[in-house]
Amino acid sequence: MAKMKLAESTFTLIPEGTTTFKVMEVNDEKYEDYGKLEVKLQTAKGETHIERFTLIKSNGELNEGALKAWSYFARTCLNNYNVDEIDTQDIVGCYITATVKHETYTRTKGDKAGTEGTSVRLNDYTTASGFGDSTTKADEPADEEDDLDDLDL
């Protein structure tokens, strides 16, 4: 028998709290046929997350909720809430801050049907200009005193 070193598992859930992400890629290959977009996001630590938007329902109708979610996401990434139309690639390289929450669910398909899983859900998007001090807890107070030093009185 031979001893063999195994690779370390690199998959971990992004911790709950407020985190800043950079938009690394927008996969729109299935947009024309199925109305699907996938946005690959990355944290300052290199953790990745994929946000998925299904803009067309299985019956072919527009998914209004998903369109509103995508529109808000894109406008927040661009920090332009007046834009009416964009190329999906316009948000690549943009930063966005979101609240990360974990949700548990019971799998219904595949070999793991009936077992519990955990997914990451992003909420409360806000515009960000970079990573900076981006991984803070949601309940941490903002330091407002420093802002007064920058004012010309």
XYZ file of C-alpha atoms in Angstrom:
153
model
C 0.000 0.000 0.000
C 1.149 3.506 -0.776
C 0.524 6.527 1.441
C -0.778 9.471 -0.479
C -1.246 13.084 0.656
C -4.709 14.400 -0.190
C -5.472 17.890 -1.424
C -6.866 20.326 1.086
C -10.522 21.181 0.685
C -10.731 24.835 -0.308
C -14.519 25.216 -0.244
C -15.914 27.254 2.625
C -19.066 29.309 2.922
C -18.564 33.057 2.930
C -19.127 34.074 6.572
C -22.325 35.856 7.530
C -22.079 39.629 7.905
C -21.425 42.564 5.618
C -18.915 41.873 2.844
C -17.667 43.718 -0.226
C -17.425 41.822 -3.499
C -15.821 42.577 -6.841
C -17.730 41.534 -9.968
C -15.279 39.221 -11.729
C -17.409 37.907 -14.590
C -20.930 37.947 -15.995
C -21.923 34.775 -17.823
C -24.751 35.680 -20.192
C -24.437 32.651 -22.526
C -27.919 31.416 -21.529
C -29.551 34.855 -21.570
C -30.886 34.816 -25.149
C -32.389 31.311 -24.974
C -33.323 30.954 -21.305
C -33.138 34.422 -19.724
C -30.404 33.341 -17.278
C -27.467 35.379 -15.983
C -24.702 34.305 -13.614
C -22.546 36.905 -11.895
C -19.286 35.659 -10.368
C -18.313 37.703 -7.311
C -15.103 37.569 -5.291
C -14.196 38.845 -1.815
C -10.897 40.474 -0.839
C -9.850 37.087 0.587
C -10.469 35.382 -2.756
C -13.716 33.642 -1.729
C -16.155 33.368 -4.626
C -19.922 33.444 -4.906
C -22.220 33.221 -7.925
C -25.414 35.270 -8.020
C -27.952 33.793 -10.437
C -30.816 35.684 -12.070
C -33.506 33.788 -14.006
C -35.333 36.494 -15.930
C -37.691 34.208 -17.904
C -40.001 31.718 -16.215
C -40.225 28.125 -17.464
C -43.532 29.008 -19.186
C -41.756 31.758 -21.189
C -43.184 34.718 -19.258
C -41.021 37.528 -17.889
C -39.984 36.974 -14.261
C -40.722 40.485 -12.938
C -39.193 39.832 -9.499
C -35.916 38.591 -10.968
C -35.812 41.517 -13.420
C -36.256 43.977 -10.548
C -33.549 42.195 -8.521
C -31.135 42.203 -11.482
C -31.895 45.860 -12.258
C -31.256 46.932 -8.662
C -28.076 44.827 -8.519
C -26.730 46.303 -11.779
C -27.634 49.902 -10.892
C -26.013 49.502 -7.481
C -22.842 48.066 -9.050
C -22.672 51.032 -11.424
C -23.729 53.532 -8.732
C -26.167 54.915 -11.291
C -29.825 54.519 -10.350
C -31.062 56.380 -13.433
C -29.627 54.083 -16.112
C -32.303 52.325 -18.205
C -30.195 49.895 -20.230
C -26.727 48.349 -19.918
C -24.534 45.751 -21.533
C -24.263 42.892 -19.019
C -20.457 43.230 -19.134
C -20.616 46.864 -17.913
C -20.630 45.723 -14.272
C -17.450 43.607 -14.539
C -14.832 45.217 -12.314
C -17.411 47.023 -10.164
C -17.603 46.567 -6.391
C -20.727 45.959 -4.335
C -21.308 45.466 -0.619
C -23.961 43.034 0.583
C -25.214 41.382 3.736
C -24.369 37.668 3.628
C -26.896 35.297 5.221
C -26.834 31.505 5.391
C -30.023 29.548 4.705
C -30.488 25.850 5.302
C -32.691 23.727 3.064
C -33.481 20.095 2.342
C -32.172 18.814 -0.969
C -34.896 17.386 -3.218
C -32.881 16.021 -6.152
C -29.851 13.884 -6.899
C -27.814 11.512 -4.793
C -28.078 13.763 -1.750
C -31.893 14.108 -1.817
C -33.302 14.346 1.691
C -30.104 15.722 3.232
C -29.657 19.217 4.562
C -27.666 21.850 2.690
C -26.684 25.444 3.327
C -26.766 28.213 0.757
C -25.487 31.777 0.829
C -27.960 34.574 0.141
C -26.937 38.184 -0.471
C -29.215 41.055 0.569
C -29.055 44.808 1.156
C -26.764 45.735 -1.726
C -24.860 49.005 -1.513
C -22.314 50.593 -3.826
C -18.639 50.177 -2.962
C -15.545 51.764 -4.481
C -13.126 48.961 -3.615
C -12.357 46.476 -0.881
C -10.917 48.919 1.667
C -12.185 48.012 5.141
C -15.003 46.055 3.588
C -15.418 43.031 5.816
C -17.082 44.549 8.850
C -19.872 43.320 11.023
C -23.276 44.779 10.289
C -23.647 45.988 13.894
C -20.322 47.899 13.946
C -20.931 51.668 14.191
C -19.423 53.850 11.503
C -16.693 56.233 12.650
C -18.305 59.607 11.967
C -15.858 61.829 13.915
C -13.170 61.521 11.220
C -15.571 63.025 8.673
C -15.620 66.322 10.625
C -11.828 66.673 10.283
C -12.178 66.799 6.492
C -14.582 69.747 6.492
C -13.308 73.218 5.700
C -14.973 75.365 8.323
